[in-house]
Amino acid sequence: MNTRFLFVISLLIAMFAVWFYRNQGDLDSVINMSTTNIEYEAADILAVQTNEDGIAEYSLTADNLTHYSDQNFDKLVAMKLNWRPNNTQNVTVNADEAVMYHEQSKVVMTNNVLFSSQANDNGQVSKPPLKLVASELIGDLEQKKVFSNKPIKVT
């Protein structure tokens, strides 16, 4: 091959490279790869707690659970709790979102919270049915109390 021909080809390639370099536009913004405080996530949660006799005391379902390690709390989305404090009473708690703070033993349920007691399987109720509707309910796990700092509708 002729060296003049190779020189012309290399000059054309260099011109195209310069043209592409100038017309490529701005580079995309740099992606910031920072660490997250989420330790783990899980979907379609189903948890059951039984007593010594193997009878279910409560069952908990949620669409999503996220554990945040820096502040040691869990966040549940679309939580539904079915609790049987005794053989004659059944309590259900539904909330769009619930956050459990492990260090304080506290559960904060927010957004469309419904707390209701229902009749048992044979239709009897040891206490009158109760239905609470709130935007926020706070459960203290140590004192076993539920309270709210916001208005509650009782039916």
Short mmCIF file of C-alpha atoms in Angstrom, two decimals:
data_model
loop_
_atom_site.label_atom_id
_atom_site.label_comp_id
_atom_site.label_asym_id
_atom_site.label_seq_id
_atom_site.Cartn_x
_atom_site.Cartn_y
_atom_site.Cartn_z
CA MET A 1 0.00 0.00 0.00
CA ASN A 2 0.99 3.53 -0.59
CA THR A 3 1.95 5.51 2.53
CA ARG A 4 0.20 8.57 1.18
CA PHE A 5 -3.07 6.62 1.04
CA LEU A 6 -2.61 5.41 4.65
CA PHE A 7 -1.83 8.97 5.73
CA VAL A 8 -5.05 10.30 4.13
CA ILE A 9 -7.12 7.52 5.74
CA SER A 10 -5.61 8.22 9.18
CA LEU A 11 -6.23 11.96 8.70
CA LEU A 12 -9.90 11.27 7.85
CA ILE A 13 -10.26 9.02 10.89
CA ALA A 14 -8.71 11.73 13.09
CA MET A 15 -11.13 14.34 11.67
CA PHE A 16 -14.13 12.09 12.36
CA ALA A 17 -12.87 11.44 15.88
CA VAL A 18 -12.55 15.19 16.55
CA TRP A 19 -16.00 15.83 15.04
CA PHE A 20 -17.63 13.07 17.18
CA TYR A 21 -15.83 14.33 20.28
CA ARG A 22 -17.09 17.89 19.80
CA ASN A 23 -20.68 16.87 18.92
CA GLN A 24 -21.24 14.23 21.57
CA GLY A 25 -22.94 16.73 23.89
CA ASP A 26 -22.66 16.98 27.61
CA LEU A 27 -21.95 13.89 29.60
CA ASP A 28 -24.77 12.63 31.78
CA SER A 29 -24.62 13.67 35.39
CA VAL A 30 -22.43 11.53 37.55
CA ILE A 31 -24.34 8.93 39.54
CA ASN A 32 -23.81 9.27 43.25
CA MET A 33 -23.26 5.81 44.70
CA SER A 34 -23.83 6.38 48.40
CA THR A 35 -24.63 3.80 51.01
CA THR A 36 -28.17 3.37 52.25
CA ASN A 37 -29.48 2.84 55.74
CA ILE A 38 -31.81 0.02 54.65
CA GLU A 39 -30.56 -3.27 56.04
CA TYR A 40 -33.15 -5.53 54.42
CA GLU A 41 -36.51 -5.52 52.65
CA ALA A 42 -39.16 -8.20 52.28
CA ALA A 43 -42.47 -8.43 50.44
CA ASP A 44 -45.72 -10.34 51.10
CA ILE A 45 -45.16 -10.73 54.84
CA LEU A 46 -47.13 -13.30 56.84
CA ALA A 47 -46.23 -13.80 60.52
CA VAL A 48 -48.05 -15.95 63.07
CA GLN A 49 -47.42 -15.96 66.84
CA THR A 50 -48.62 -18.99 68.80
CA ASN A 51 -48.89 -19.65 72.52
CA GLU A 52 -47.48 -22.67 74.40
CA ASP A 53 -50.42 -24.83 73.28
CA GLY A 54 -49.85 -24.02 69.60
CA ILE A 55 -52.94 -21.83 69.30
CA ALA A 56 -52.45 -18.72 67.18
CA GLU A 57 -52.48 -15.55 69.28
CA TYR A 58 -52.08 -13.20 66.35
CA SER A 59 -51.32 -13.14 62.66
CA LEU A 60 -49.76 -10.23 60.83
CA THR A 61 -49.71 -9.59 57.09
CA ALA A 62 -48.11 -6.75 55.18
CA ASP A 63 -47.32 -5.96 51.58
CA ASN A 64 -43.81 -4.78 52.34
CA LEU A 65 -41.38 -4.64 55.29
CA THR A 66 -38.25 -2.47 55.35
CA HIS A 67 -35.72 -2.48 58.21
CA TYR A 68 -33.67 0.68 58.71
CA SER A 69 -30.47 -0.16 60.57
CA ASP A 70 -29.32 3.34 61.53
CA GLN A 71 -32.37 4.11 63.70
CA ASN A 72 -33.37 0.47 64.37
CA PHE A 73 -36.98 0.55 63.17
CA ASP A 74 -39.15 -1.44 60.77
CA LYS A 75 -41.65 0.04 58.35
CA LEU A 76 -44.65 -2.02 57.25
CA VAL A 77 -46.86 -1.10 54.30
CA ALA A 78 -50.53 -2.21 54.22
CA MET A 79 -50.40 -3.87 57.63
CA LYS A 80 -53.22 -6.13 58.81
CA LEU A 81 -53.12 -7.59 62.32
CA ASN A 82 -55.58 -10.20 63.57
CA TRP A 83 -55.19 -10.62 67.35
CA ARG A 84 -57.01 -13.01 69.69
CA PRO A 85 -56.41 -11.82 73.27
CA ASN A 86 -58.68 -14.62 74.53
CA ASN A 87 -61.00 -17.31 73.16
CA THR A 88 -64.03 -15.03 73.04
CA GLN A 89 -62.55 -11.90 71.50
CA ASN A 90 -61.04 -11.13 68.12
CA VAL A 91 -59.39 -7.78 67.36
CA THR A 92 -58.28 -6.58 63.94
CA VAL A 93 -56.04 -3.63 63.21
CA ASN A 94 -55.54 -2.34 59.67
CA ALA A 95 -53.24 0.51 58.68
CA ASP A 96 -51.77 1.75 55.44
CA GLU A 97 -48.42 2.22 57.16
CA ALA A 98 -46.92 1.11 60.48
CA VAL A 99 -43.51 1.83 61.97
CA MET A 100 -42.12 -0.23 64.83
CA TYR A 101 -39.43 1.42 66.93
CA HIS A 102 -37.51 -1.41 68.59
CA GLU A 103 -35.62 0.67 71.17
CA GLN A 104 -38.80 2.31 72.53
CA SER A 105 -41.04 -0.77 72.06
CA LYS A 106 -43.53 1.43 70.24
CA VAL A 107 -45.62 0.95 67.09
CA VAL A 108 -46.97 3.98 65.23
CA MET A 109 -49.77 3.15 62.78
CA THR A 110 -50.75 5.89 60.33
CA ASN A 111 -53.06 6.54 57.37
CA ASN A 112 -56.52 4.96 57.48
CA VAL A 113 -56.11 3.11 60.77
CA LEU A 114 -59.03 0.84 61.66
CA PHE A 115 -59.11 -0.88 65.07
CA SER A 116 -62.11 -3.14 65.60
CA SER A 117 -63.26 -5.94 67.89
CA GLN A 118 -65.53 -8.60 66.47
CA ALA A 119 -67.66 -11.53 67.55
CA ASN A 120 -65.95 -14.90 67.80
CA ASP A 121 -66.82 -17.94 65.69
CA ASN A 122 -70.00 -18.82 67.61
CA GLY A 123 -71.30 -15.24 67.37
CA GLN A 124 -70.75 -14.30 71.01
CA VAL A 125 -68.79 -11.31 72.21
CA SER A 126 -67.37 -11.02 75.71
CA LYS A 127 -67.33 -7.23 75.34
CA PRO A 128 -69.42 -5.00 73.06
CA PRO A 129 -68.03 -4.60 69.53
CA LEU A 130 -65.80 -1.57 69.16
CA LYS A 131 -64.63 0.19 66.05
CA LEU A 132 -62.01 2.97 66.09
CA VAL A 133 -61.08 4.93 62.98
CA ALA A 134 -58.08 7.24 63.19
CA SER A 135 -55.34 8.83 61.15
CA GLU A 136 -52.80 7.68 63.75
CA LEU A 137 -52.69 5.13 66.56
CA ILE A 138 -49.67 4.53 68.79
CA GLY A 139 -49.18 1.18 70.48
CA ASP A 140 -46.97 0.87 73.55
CA LEU A 141 -45.80 -2.74 73.64
CA GLU A 142 -44.41 -2.60 77.19
CA GLN A 143 -47.53 -1.12 78.79
CA LYS A 144 -49.87 -2.89 76.32
CA LYS A 145 -51.79 0.30 75.59
CA VAL A 146 -53.04 1.97 72.43
CA PHE A 147 -53.44 5.74 72.30
CA SER A 148 -53.45 8.64 69.88
CA ASN A 149 -52.57 12.31 69.89
CA LYS A 150 -55.05 12.90 67.06
CA PRO A 151 -58.86 12.63 66.91
CA ILE A 152 -60.38 9.14 66.95
CA LYS A 153 -63.84 8.27 65.65
CA VAL A 154 -65.55 5.64 67.82
CA THR A 155 -68.49 3.64 66.42
#
